[in-house]
PDB file of C-alpha atoms and ligand atoms in Angstrom:
ATOM      1  CA  MET J 103       8.306 -43.481  22.038  1.00 38.00           C
ATOM      2  CA  SER J 104       7.486 -44.118  18.362  1.00 40.00           C
ATOM      3  CA  ASP J 105       9.694 -46.374  16.296  1.00 42.00           C
ATOM      4  CA  VAL J 106       8.676 -44.478  13.165  1.00 39.00           C
ATOM      5  CA  PRO J 107      11.974 -43.297  11.709  1.00 42.00           C
ATOM      6  CA  ALA J 108      12.294 -39.520  11.586  1.00 42.00           C
ATOM      7  CA  MET J 109      12.641 -37.973   8.195  1.00 41.00           C
ATOM      8  CA  PRO J 110      15.064 -35.056   7.844  1.00 41.00           C
ATOM      9  CA  GLY J 111      13.267 -31.892   8.920  1.00 41.00           C
ATOM     10  CA  GLU J 112      10.449 -33.817  10.719  1.00 41.00           C
ATOM     11  CA  ALA J 113      12.356 -34.891  13.817  1.00 41.00           C
ATOM     12  CA  ALA J 114      10.575 -32.554  16.287  1.00 42.00           C
ATOM     13  CA  PHE J 115       7.131 -33.905  15.352  1.00 43.00           C
ATOM     14  CA  LEU J 116       7.936 -37.590  14.838  1.00 44.00           C
ATOM     15  CA  THR J 117       9.805 -38.185  18.071  1.00 44.00           C
ATOM     16  CA  HIS J 118       6.802 -36.835  20.025  1.00 49.00           C
ATOM     17  CA  ASN J 119       4.351 -39.334  18.604  1.00 54.00           C
ATOM     18  CA  THR J 120       3.335 -41.219  21.763  1.00 54.00           C
ATOM     19  CA  LEU J 121       0.512 -43.198  20.117  1.00 57.00           C
ATOM     20  CA  ASP J 122       2.983 -45.292  18.169  1.00 58.00           C
ATOM     21  CA  VAL J 123       1.110 -44.827  14.886  1.00 58.00           C
ATOM     22  CA  PRO J 124       2.576 -43.524  11.665  1.00 65.00           C
ATOM     23  CA  LEU J 125       1.999 -39.789  11.368  1.00 71.00           C
ATOM     24  CA  THR J 126       0.219 -38.763   8.236  1.00 82.00           C
ATOM     25  CA  GLN J 127       0.804 -35.417   6.538  1.00 83.00           C
ATOM     26  CA  ALA J 128      -2.647 -34.262   7.756  1.00 84.00           C
ATOM     27  CA  VAL J 129      -1.715 -34.873  11.391  1.00 84.00           C
ATOM     28  CA  LEU J 130       1.563 -33.038  10.888  1.00 85.00           C
ATOM     29  CA  ASP J 131      -0.267 -30.122   9.288  1.00 86.00           C
ATOM     30  CA  ASP J 132      -2.802 -29.972  12.146  1.00 87.00           C
ATOM     31  CA  LYS J 133       0.014 -29.983  14.675  1.00 87.00           C
ATOM     32  CA  LYS J 134       1.794 -27.224  12.829  1.00 86.00           C
ATOM     33  CA  MET J 135      -1.394 -25.167  12.727  1.00 87.00           C
ATOM     34  CA  LEU J 136      -1.943 -25.644  16.482  1.00 89.00           C
ATOM     35  CA  GLN J 137       1.646 -24.605  17.202  1.00 88.00           C
ATOM     36  CA  GLN J 138       1.115 -21.507  15.077  1.00 81.00           C
ATOM     37  CA  GLN J 139      -2.102 -20.672  16.982  1.00 81.00           C
ATOM     38  CA  VAL J 140      -0.312 -21.008  20.340  1.00 83.00           C
ATOM     39  CA  GLU J 141       2.509 -18.756  19.054  1.00 80.00           C
ATOM     40  CA  ASP J 142      -0.049 -16.185  17.815  1.00 75.00           C
ATOM     41  CA  GLN J 143      -1.886 -16.210  21.151  1.00 78.00           C
ATOM     42  CA  THR J 144       1.359 -15.790  23.077  1.00 81.00           C
ATOM     43  CA  GLN J 145       2.365 -12.863  20.858  1.00 75.00           C
ATOM     44  CA  PHE J 146      -1.111 -11.351  21.280  1.00 78.00           C
ATOM     45  CA  ILE J 147      -0.899 -11.539  25.066  1.00 82.00           C
ATOM     46  CA  HIS J 148       2.627 -10.086  24.955  1.00 76.00           C
ATOM     47  CA  LEU J 149       1.399  -7.147  22.893  1.00 76.00           C
ATOM     48  CA  LEU J 150      -1.666  -6.690  25.081  1.00 81.00           C
ATOM     49  CA  LEU J 151       0.457  -6.543  28.236  1.00 82.00           C
ATOM     50  CA  HIS J 152       2.666  -3.960  26.584  1.00 76.00           C
ATOM     51  CA  GLN J 153      -0.375  -1.892  25.552  1.00 78.00           C
ATOM     52  CA  LEU J 154      -1.764  -1.996  29.107  1.00 85.00           C
ATOM     53  CA  ALA J 155       1.528  -1.309  30.834  1.00 83.00           C
ATOM     54  CA  THR J 156       2.181   2.093  29.216  1.00 78.00           C
ATOM     55  CA  PRO J 157      -1.033   3.903  30.239  1.00 82.00           C
ATOM     56  CA  LEU J 158      -0.994   2.174  33.652  1.00 87.00           C
ATOM     57  CA  THR J 159       2.524   3.393  34.381  1.00 85.00           C
ATOM     58  CA  SER J 160       1.561   6.880  33.366  1.00 82.00           C
ATOM     59  CA  LEU J 161      -1.646   6.715  35.491  1.00 88.00           C
ATOM     60  CA  HIS J 162       0.317   5.497  38.481  1.00 89.00           C
ATOM     61  CA  GLY J 163       2.761   8.425  38.169  1.00 87.00           C
ATOM     62  CA  SER J 164       0.010  11.021  37.789  1.00 87.00           C
ATOM     63  CA  VAL J 165      -2.104   9.702  40.662  1.00 89.00           C
ATOM     64  CA  TYR J 166       0.965   9.627  42.907  1.00 88.00           C
ATOM     65  CA  LEU J 167       1.825  13.228  42.054  1.00 88.00           C
ATOM     66  CA  LEU J 168      -1.749  14.378  42.535  1.00 89.00           C
ATOM     67  CA  GLY J 169      -1.329  13.458  46.211  1.00 88.00           C
ATOM     68  CA  GLU J 170       1.399  16.111  46.635  1.00 89.00           C
ATOM     69  CA  ASP J 171       0.179  19.055  48.797  1.00 89.00           C
ATOM     70  CA  SER J 172       2.607  21.493  47.175  1.00 90.00           C
ATOM     71  CA  LEU J 173       1.006  21.317  43.684  1.00 89.00           C
ATOM     72  CA  SER J 174      -0.316  24.543  42.188  1.00 91.00           C
ATOM     73  CA  HIS J 175      -3.830  24.656  40.802  1.00 91.00           C
ATOM     74  CA  ASP J 176      -2.484  24.561  37.217  1.00 92.00           C
ATOM     75  CA  GLN J 177      -0.192  21.629  37.906  1.00 90.00           C
ATOM     76  CA  ARG J 178      -3.083  19.713  39.488  1.00 91.00           C
ATOM     77  CA  ARG J 179      -5.226  20.458  36.430  1.00 92.00           C
ATOM     78  CA  GLU J 180      -2.428  19.201  34.141  1.00 89.00           C
ATOM     79  CA  PHE J 181      -2.099  15.877  35.970  1.00 89.00           C
ATOM     80  CA  LEU J 182      -5.870  15.439  36.071  1.00 91.00           C
ATOM     81  CA  ASP J 183      -6.007  15.938  32.280  1.00 90.00           C
ATOM     82  CA  LEU J 184      -3.313  13.324  31.909  1.00 87.00           C
ATOM     83  CA  VAL J 185      -5.269  10.872  34.071  1.00 91.00           C
ATOM     84  CA  GLN J 186      -8.379  11.501  31.978  1.00 90.00           C
ATOM     85  CA  GLN J 187      -6.464  10.940  28.707  1.00 86.00           C
ATOM     86  CA  GLN J 188      -5.028   7.644  29.932  1.00 87.00           C
ATOM     87  CA  VAL J 189      -8.411   6.424  31.210  1.00 91.00           C
ATOM     88  CA  GLU J 190      -9.951   7.269  27.806  1.00 87.00           C
ATOM     89  CA  HIS J 191      -7.114   5.453  26.079  1.00 85.00           C
ATOM     90  CA  LEU J 192      -7.727   2.336  28.213  1.00 89.00           C
ATOM     91  CA  GLN J 193     -11.478   2.529  27.498  1.00 89.00           C
ATOM     92  CA  GLU J 194     -10.786   2.756  23.762  1.00 84.00           C
ATOM     93  CA  LEU J 195      -8.418  -0.188  23.962  1.00 86.00           C
ATOM     94  CA  LEU J 196     -10.993  -2.245  25.829  1.00 88.00           C
ATOM     95  CA  GLN J 197     -13.810  -1.408  23.382  1.00 86.00           C
ATOM     96  CA  SER J 198     -11.667  -2.304  20.349  1.00 84.00           C
ATOM     97  CA  LEU J 199     -10.528  -5.535  21.960  1.00 86.00           C
ATOM     98  CA  VAL J 200     -14.077  -6.598  22.774  1.00 86.00           C
ATOM     99  CA  ALA J 201     -15.217  -5.838  19.227  1.00 85.00           C
ATOM    100  CA  LEU J 202     -12.209  -7.674  17.742  1.00 83.00           C
ATOM    101  CA  GLN J 203     -12.752 -10.683  19.969  1.00 83.00           C
ATOM    102  CA  ASP J 204     -16.476 -10.816  19.098  1.00 85.00           C
ATOM    103  CA  LEU J 205     -15.740 -10.577  15.385  1.00 84.00           C
ATOM    104  CA  GLU J 206     -13.132 -13.299  15.523  1.00 80.00           C
ATOM    105  CA  ALA J 207     -15.370 -15.607  17.541  1.00 80.00           C
ATOM    106  CA  GLY J 208     -18.119 -15.015  15.012  1.00 80.00           C
ATOM    107  CA  MET J 209     -20.291 -13.391  17.709  1.00 80.00           C
ATOM    108  CA  LEU J 210     -20.670 -10.061  15.971  1.00 81.00           C
ATOM    109  CA  GLU J 211     -22.777 -11.216  13.102  1.00 83.00           C
ATOM    110  CA  ALA J 212     -23.612  -8.740  10.383  1.00 87.00           C
ATOM    111  CA  ARG J 213     -27.290  -7.949  10.187  1.00 89.00           C
ATOM    112  CA  PRO J 214     -27.383  -6.720   6.588  1.00 95.00           C
ATOM    113  CA  ILE J 215     -30.033  -4.407   5.267  1.00 97.00           C
ATOM    114  CA  ALA J 216     -30.346  -2.264   2.159  1.00 97.00           C
ATOM    115  CA  PHE J 217     -29.511   1.357   3.004  1.00 97.00           C
ATOM    116  CA  CYS J 218     -28.535   4.680   1.493  1.00 97.00           C
ATOM    117  CA  LEU J 219     -24.780   5.068   1.903  1.00 97.00           C
ATOM    118  CA  SER J 220     -24.734   8.828   1.342  1.00 96.00           C
ATOM    119  CA  SER J 221     -27.090   9.380   4.292  1.00 96.00           C
ATOM    120  CA  LEU J 222     -24.884   7.255   6.535  1.00 97.00           C
ATOM    121  CA  VAL J 223     -21.690   9.065   5.429  1.00 97.00           C
ATOM    122  CA  GLU J 224     -23.306  12.444   6.149  1.00 95.00           C
ATOM    123  CA  GLU J 225     -24.521  11.194   9.562  1.00 94.00           C
ATOM    124  CA  VAL J 226     -21.036   9.995  10.507  1.00 93.00           C
ATOM    125  CA  MET J 227     -19.341  13.146   9.193  1.00 94.00           C
ATOM    126  CA  GLY J 228     -21.715  15.212  11.336  1.00 91.00           C
ATOM    127  CA  LYS J 229     -20.271  13.656  14.476  1.00 87.00           C
ATOM    128  CA  PHE J 230     -16.795  15.004  13.724  1.00 89.00           C
ATOM    129  CA  HIS J 231     -17.840  18.710  13.505  1.00 85.00           C
ATOM    130  CA  SER J 232     -14.912  19.165  11.150  1.00 88.00           C
ATOM    131  CA  PRO J 233     -15.268  21.652   8.263  1.00 88.00           C
ATOM    132  CA  GLU J 234     -12.296  19.983   6.509  1.00 93.00           C
ATOM    133  CA  LEU J 235     -14.396  16.920   5.644  1.00 95.00           C
ATOM    134  CA  THR J 236     -16.145  16.921   2.281  1.00 96.00           C
ATOM    135  CA  TYR J 237     -18.238  14.179   0.705  1.00 96.00           C
ATOM    136  CA  SER J 238     -18.698  13.537  -2.971  1.00 93.00           C
ATOM    137  CA  GLY J 239     -20.965  10.555  -3.592  1.00 90.00           C
ATOM    138  CA  GLN J 240     -21.784   9.588  -7.149  1.00 91.00           C
ATOM    139  CA  PRO J 241     -25.253  11.111  -7.756  1.00 90.00           C
ATOM    140  CA  ASP J 242     -26.969   7.895  -8.915  1.00 92.00           C
ATOM    141  CA  LEU J 243     -25.332   5.678  -6.307  1.00 96.00           C
ATOM    142  CA  PRO J 244     -27.423   2.566  -5.648  1.00 96.00           C
ATOM    143  CA  ASP J 245     -28.370   1.491  -2.116  1.00 97.00           C
ATOM    144  CA  VAL J 246     -25.796  -0.797  -0.525  1.00 97.00           C
ATOM    145  CA  TRP J 247     -26.171  -4.057   1.399  1.00 97.00           C
ATOM    146  CA  GLY J 248     -24.534  -4.352   4.829  1.00 96.00           C
ATOM    147  CA  ASP J 249     -24.855  -3.956   8.573  1.00 94.00           C
ATOM    148  CA  ARG J 250     -25.455  -0.243   8.879  1.00 95.00           C
ATOM    149  CA  TRP J 251     -23.887   0.104  12.352  1.00 90.00           C
ATOM    150  CA  GLN J 252     -20.801  -1.885  11.395  1.00 92.00           C
ATOM    151  CA  VAL J 253     -20.289   0.182   8.225  1.00 95.00           C
ATOM    152  CA  SER J 254     -20.573   3.324  10.381  1.00 93.00           C
ATOM    153  CA  GLN J 255     -17.775   1.986  12.632  1.00 92.00           C
ATOM    154  CA  ILE J 256     -15.515   1.482   9.575  1.00 95.00           C
ATOM    155  CA  LEU J 257     -16.148   5.058   8.500  1.00 96.00           C
ATOM    156  CA  VAL J 258     -15.546   6.422  12.015  1.00 93.00           C
ATOM    157  CA  ASN J 259     -12.192   4.637  12.221  1.00 94.00           C
ATOM    158  CA  LEU J 260     -10.993   5.722   8.761  1.00 97.00           C
ATOM    159  CA  LEU J 261     -12.094   9.319   9.292  1.00 96.00           C
ATOM    160  CA  SER J 262     -10.551   9.456  12.794  1.00 94.00           C
ATOM    161  CA  ASN J 263      -7.255   8.253  11.316  1.00 96.00           C
ATOM    162  CA  ALA J 264      -7.379  10.704   8.391  1.00 97.00           C
ATOM    163  CA  ILE J 265      -7.919  13.580  10.871  1.00 95.00           C
ATOM    164  CA  LYS J 266      -5.396  12.279  13.434  1.00 95.00           C
ATOM    165  CA  TYR J 267      -2.590  11.803  10.902  1.00 97.00           C
ATOM    166  CA  SER J 268      -3.158  15.084   8.986  1.00 97.00           C
ATOM    167  CA  PRO J 269      -2.184  18.640   9.897  1.00 95.00           C
ATOM    168  CA  THR J 270      -4.968  20.747  11.371  1.00 92.00           C
ATOM    169  CA  ASP J 271      -7.124  22.307   8.620  1.00 90.00           C
ATOM    170  CA  ALA J 272      -5.900  19.905   5.894  1.00 95.00           C
ATOM    171  CA  ALA J 273      -8.720  18.879   3.563  1.00 95.00           C
ATOM    172  CA  ILE J 274     -10.096  15.308   3.756  1.00 97.00           C
ATOM    173  CA  ALA J 275     -12.266  13.975   0.990  1.00 97.00           C
ATOM    174  CA  ILE J 276     -14.708  11.103   1.320  1.00 97.00           C
ATOM    175  CA  GLY J 277     -16.241   9.550  -1.757  1.00 97.00           C
ATOM    176  CA  ALA J 278     -18.284   6.670  -3.010  1.00 97.00           C
ATOM    177  CA  THR J 279     -18.524   5.341  -6.551  1.00 96.00           C
ATOM    178  CA  ARG J 280     -20.096   2.327  -8.199  1.00 96.00           C
ATOM    179  CA  GLN J 281     -17.277   0.024  -9.244  1.00 95.00           C
ATOM    180  CA  SER J 282     -19.350  -2.564 -11.063  1.00 95.00           C
ATOM    181  CA  GLU J 283     -22.888  -3.914 -11.239  1.00 93.00           C
ATOM    182  CA  ASN J 284     -22.600  -5.411  -7.710  1.00 96.00           C
ATOM    183  CA  ILE J 285     -19.954  -3.329  -5.974  1.00 97.00           C
ATOM    184  CA  VAL J 286     -19.626   0.174  -4.531  1.00 98.00           C
ATOM    185  CA  GLU J 287     -16.271   1.537  -3.416  1.00 98.00           C
ATOM    186  CA  VAL J 288     -16.045   3.947  -0.508  1.00 98.00           C
ATOM    187  CA  TRP J 289     -12.874   5.936   0.059  1.00 98.00           C
ATOM    188  CA  VAL J 290     -11.268   8.432   2.443  1.00 98.00           C
ATOM    189  CA  HIS J 291      -8.490  10.544   0.972  1.00 98.00           C
ATOM    190  CA  ASP J 292      -6.216  12.726   3.092  1.00 98.00           C
ATOM    191  CA  ARG J 293      -3.171  14.840   2.473  1.00 97.00           C
ATOM    192  CA  GLY J 294      -1.555  14.006   5.769  1.00 97.00           C
ATOM    193  CA  LEU J 295       1.569  12.192   6.932  1.00 98.00           C
ATOM    194  CA  GLY J 296       1.197   9.198   4.650  1.00 98.00           C
ATOM    195  CA  ILE J 297       2.719   5.814   5.482  1.00 98.00           C
ATOM    196  CA  PRO J 298       6.393   4.855   5.052  1.00 98.00           C
ATOM    197  CA  ALA J 299       6.818   2.194   2.346  1.00 97.00           C
ATOM    198  CA  ASP J 300       8.445  -0.299   4.724  1.00 97.00           C
ATOM    199  CA  ALA J 301       5.465  -0.151   7.115  1.00 97.00           C
ATOM    200  CA  GLN J 302       2.747  -0.596   4.505  1.00 98.00           C
ATOM    201  CA  GLY J 303       2.736  -4.429   4.547  1.00 97.00           C
ATOM    202  CA  ARG J 304       1.967  -4.596   8.284  1.00 96.00           C
ATOM    203  CA  LEU J 305      -0.747  -1.961   8.636  1.00 96.00           C
ATOM    204  CA  PHE J 306      -3.660  -4.308   9.232  1.00 96.00           C
ATOM    205  CA  GLU J 307      -1.884  -6.359  11.932  1.00 93.00           C
ATOM    206  CA  ARG J 308      -3.313  -6.163  15.437  1.00 88.00           C
ATOM    207  CA  PHE J 309      -1.474  -3.591  17.613  1.00 88.00           C
ATOM    208  CA  TYR J 310       0.793  -2.556  14.759  1.00 93.00           C
ATOM    209  CA  ARG J 311       1.710   1.139  14.909  1.00 94.00           C
ATOM    210  CA  VAL J 312       4.075   2.922  12.520  1.00 96.00           C
ATOM    211  CA  ARG J 313       7.258   3.997  14.311  1.00 94.00           C
ATOM    212  CA  HIS J 314       8.417   7.269  12.773  1.00 96.00           C
ATOM    213  CA  HIS J 315       9.358  10.578  14.321  1.00 96.00           C
ATOM    214  CA  ASP J 316       6.705  12.381  12.264  1.00 97.00           C
ATOM    215  CA  ARG J 317       3.990  10.730  14.458  1.00 97.00           C
ATOM    216  CA  ALA J 318       5.837  10.163  17.693  1.00 94.00           C
ATOM    217  CA  ASN J 319       3.374  12.347  19.641  1.00 92.00           C
ATOM    218  CA  ILE J 320       0.199  10.885  18.134  1.00 93.00           C
ATOM    219  CA  SER J 321      -1.326   8.243  20.401  1.00 87.00           C
ATOM    220  CA  GLY J 322      -3.376   5.216  19.433  1.00 89.00           C
ATOM    221  CA  THR J 323      -3.928   1.519  20.118  1.00 87.00           C
ATOM    222  CA  GLY J 324      -2.869   0.029  16.800  1.00 91.00           C
ATOM    223  CA  LEU J 325      -6.209  -1.774  16.648  1.00 91.00           C
ATOM    224  CA  GLY J 326      -8.333   0.545  14.468  1.00 93.00           C
ATOM    225  CA  LEU J 327      -7.320  -0.826  11.071  1.00 95.00           C
ATOM    226  CA  SER J 328      -7.379  -4.512  12.089  1.00 93.00           C
ATOM    227  CA  LEU J 329     -10.908  -3.888  13.368  1.00 91.00           C
ATOM    228  CA  CYS J 330     -11.851  -2.180  10.071  1.00 95.00           C
ATOM    229  CA  LYS J 331     -10.510  -5.133   8.096  1.00 95.00           C
ATOM    230  CA  LEU J 332     -12.646  -7.623  10.081  1.00 92.00           C
ATOM    231  CA  LEU J 333     -15.686  -5.382   9.827  1.00 93.00           C
ATOM    232  CA  VAL J 334     -15.323  -4.936   6.055  1.00 96.00           C
ATOM    233  CA  GLU J 335     -14.829  -8.672   5.546  1.00 94.00           C
ATOM    234  CA  ASN J 336     -17.895  -9.256   7.749  1.00 92.00           C
ATOM    235  CA  GLN J 337     -19.923  -7.464   5.014  1.00 94.00           C
ATOM    236  CA  GLY J 338     -18.320  -9.526   2.265  1.00 94.00           C
ATOM    237  CA  GLY J 339     -16.072  -6.665   1.108  1.00 97.00           C
ATOM    238  CA  HIS J 340     -12.371  -5.952   1.035  1.00 97.00           C
ATOM    239  CA  ILE J 341     -10.235  -3.079   2.279  1.00 98.00           C
ATOM    240  CA  GLY J 342      -7.022  -1.541   0.935  1.00 98.00           C
ATOM    241  CA  PHE J 343      -5.036   1.677   0.678  1.00 98.00           C
ATOM    242  CA  GLU J 344      -2.528   3.632  -1.359  1.00 98.00           C
ATOM    243  CA  SER J 345      -0.164   5.951   0.371  1.00 98.00           C
ATOM    244  CA  VAL J 346       2.881   8.097  -0.235  1.00 98.00           C
ATOM    245  CA  HIS J 347       4.891   8.978   2.829  1.00 98.00           C
ATOM    246  CA  GLY J 348       4.800  12.721   3.349  1.00 97.00           C
ATOM    247  CA  ALA J 349       2.031  13.279   0.827  1.00 97.00           C
ATOM    248  CA  GLY J 350      -1.108  11.471   2.077  1.00 98.00           C
ATOM    249  CA  SER J 351      -3.186   8.324   1.950  1.00 98.00           C
ATOM    250  CA  ARG J 352      -6.276   6.948   0.311  1.00 98.00           C
ATOM    251  CA  PHE J 353      -8.068   4.166   2.188  1.00 98.00           C
ATOM    252  CA  TYR J 354     -10.910   2.366   0.418  1.00 98.00           C
ATOM    253  CA  PHE J 355     -13.307  -0.491   1.028  1.00 98.00           C
ATOM    254  CA  THR J 356     -15.987  -2.209  -0.978  1.00 98.00           C
ATOM    255  CA  LEU J 357     -19.639  -2.971  -0.227  1.00 98.00           C
ATOM    256  CA  LEU J 358     -22.184  -4.999  -2.123  1.00 97.00           C
ATOM    257  CA  THR J 359     -25.024  -3.133  -3.825  1.00 97.00           C
ATOM    258  CA  ALA J 360     -28.479  -3.897  -2.429  1.00 96.00           C
ATOM    259  CA  GLN J 361     -29.479  -5.519  -5.770  1.00 91.00           C
ATOM    260  CA  HIS J 362     -26.342  -7.669  -6.049  1.00 86.00           C
ATOM    261  CA  SER J 363     -26.822 -11.000  -7.756  1.00 76.00           C
TER     262      SER J 363
HETATM  263  P1  ADP E 195      -3.633   3.665  15.642  1.00 58.40           P
HETATM  264  O1  ADP E 195      -4.050   4.815  14.853  1.00 58.40           O
HETATM  265  O2  ADP E 195      -4.408   3.480  16.900  1.00 58.40           O
HETATM  266  O3  ADP E 195      -2.154   3.602  15.842  1.00 58.40           O
HETATM  267  P2  ADP E 195      -4.529   1.952  13.422  1.00 58.40           P
HETATM  268  O4  ADP E 195      -4.640   0.466  13.334  1.00 58.40           O
HETATM  269  O5  ADP E 195      -5.761   2.730  13.147  1.00 58.40           O
HETATM  270  O6  ADP E 195      -3.945   2.281  14.849  1.00 58.40           O
HETATM  271  O7  ADP E 195      -3.410   2.404  12.386  1.00 58.40           O
HETATM  272  C1  ADP E 195      -2.154   1.744  12.346  1.00 58.40           C
HETATM  273  C2  ADP E 195      -1.070   2.724  11.936  1.00 58.40           C
HETATM  274  O8  ADP E 195      -1.286   3.092  10.580  1.00 58.40           O
HETATM  275  C3  ADP E 195      -1.055   4.028  12.706  1.00 58.40           C
HETATM  276  O9  ADP E 195      -0.174   3.918  13.817  1.00 58.40           O
HETATM  277  C4  ADP E 195      -0.606   5.077  11.717  1.00 58.40           C
HETATM  278  O10 ADP E 195       0.782   5.325  11.787  1.00 58.40           O
HETATM  279  C5  ADP E 195      -0.941   4.448  10.368  1.00 58.40           C
HETATM  280  N1  ADP E 195      -2.107   5.119   9.733  1.00 58.40           N
HETATM  281  C6  ADP E 195      -3.400   4.744   9.768  1.00 58.40           C
HETATM  282  N2  ADP E 195      -4.162   5.566   9.065  1.00 58.40           N
HETATM  283  C7  ADP E 195      -3.337   6.540   8.589  1.00 58.40           C
HETATM  284  C8  ADP E 195      -3.529   7.695   7.768  1.00 58.40           C
HETATM  285  N3  ADP E 195      -4.736   8.055   7.310  1.00 58.40           N
HETATM  286  N4  ADP E 195      -2.447   8.448   7.490  1.00 58.40           N
HETATM  287  C9  ADP E 195      -1.222   8.108   7.942  1.00 58.40           C
HETATM  288  N5  ADP E 195      -0.978   7.009   8.720  1.00 58.40           N
HETATM  289  C10 ADP E 195      -2.009   6.241   9.011  1.00 58.40           C
END
C-alpha cells in the first residue's frame, strides 16, 4: 500500500497505487481515461444485449406459434412475415455494428477520389423508387473529394430516415451547395415528425432512439446516425441538423471540394 497521502477527492486512485511511487497528474488522467473506456464498453454491451433481446424474444414467440397445427393459412403468413421482419432487423443491426466497429478501429479507411456528387445523389435516389424525393444541386457544383461508397452510405441513411420519419407522400428535398472555396454542403430536408428539443443533444449516440408516442411503431437500431457521423468524419467533414418537432428536419454534412487547398 502506498504511503503517499491522499488528497481530498483523490482517495480512490491514491490508495490503489501498489508501486509505491508518487502518482503524477498524467498517471491519474490515464487511469481516469481507462475507467471511462471500461464504463463505455460496459454500457455498449448492455445496450447491445438489449437490442438483441427484443427481436430474439419476438422470433422465439413467432417460431413457437408457427408449430401450432390449428393455425389458418393467413395466421401462418402473418407469423412468417414477422419472422422475416425480425431476421432483417437483426441483419441490419449486424451490418451497422460491423461497419461501426471497423470505422472505430480505423479499419474502414476512406479511399478518396474526385467525383461528381450530383451523379451519386441521383444514383442513390434511384434505389428508393420514391417520387417524393427531389434533388436540387447547384448547377456549377464542383467535383467533391471523398470515398464514393462511404458517401453513398451516408446518403442512404439520411434518406431512409427522412422517408421513415415522414408521412407517406410527404415531399423530401435533397440539395447540395458550395459553401466556400473548399467546402460543399449536402442536405436532406423533410417535413416529417421532427425531433423533440430534449432529444436533440443525444441523436448521434450509438443505439440512441427518440422515445415519443409519435414514432412508437417505427422500428430501427439507433445506429444509423452514429454511423453517418463516423463516415462523414472519415471524409474530413462534419454533420449536423436543425429540427422542429412536428414540423420536420434538415440534416446536412460537408465534403471537401476536389480542388481543396
Ligand atoms: P433509428 O432510425 O434506427 O432509430 P438513427 O440513429 O438513424 O436510428 O436515428 C436516431 C433517432 O433520431 C431515431 O430514433 C429518430 O427518432 C430520430 N431521427 C433520425 N432522423 C430523423 C428524421 N429525419 N426525422 C425525425 N426523426 C429522426
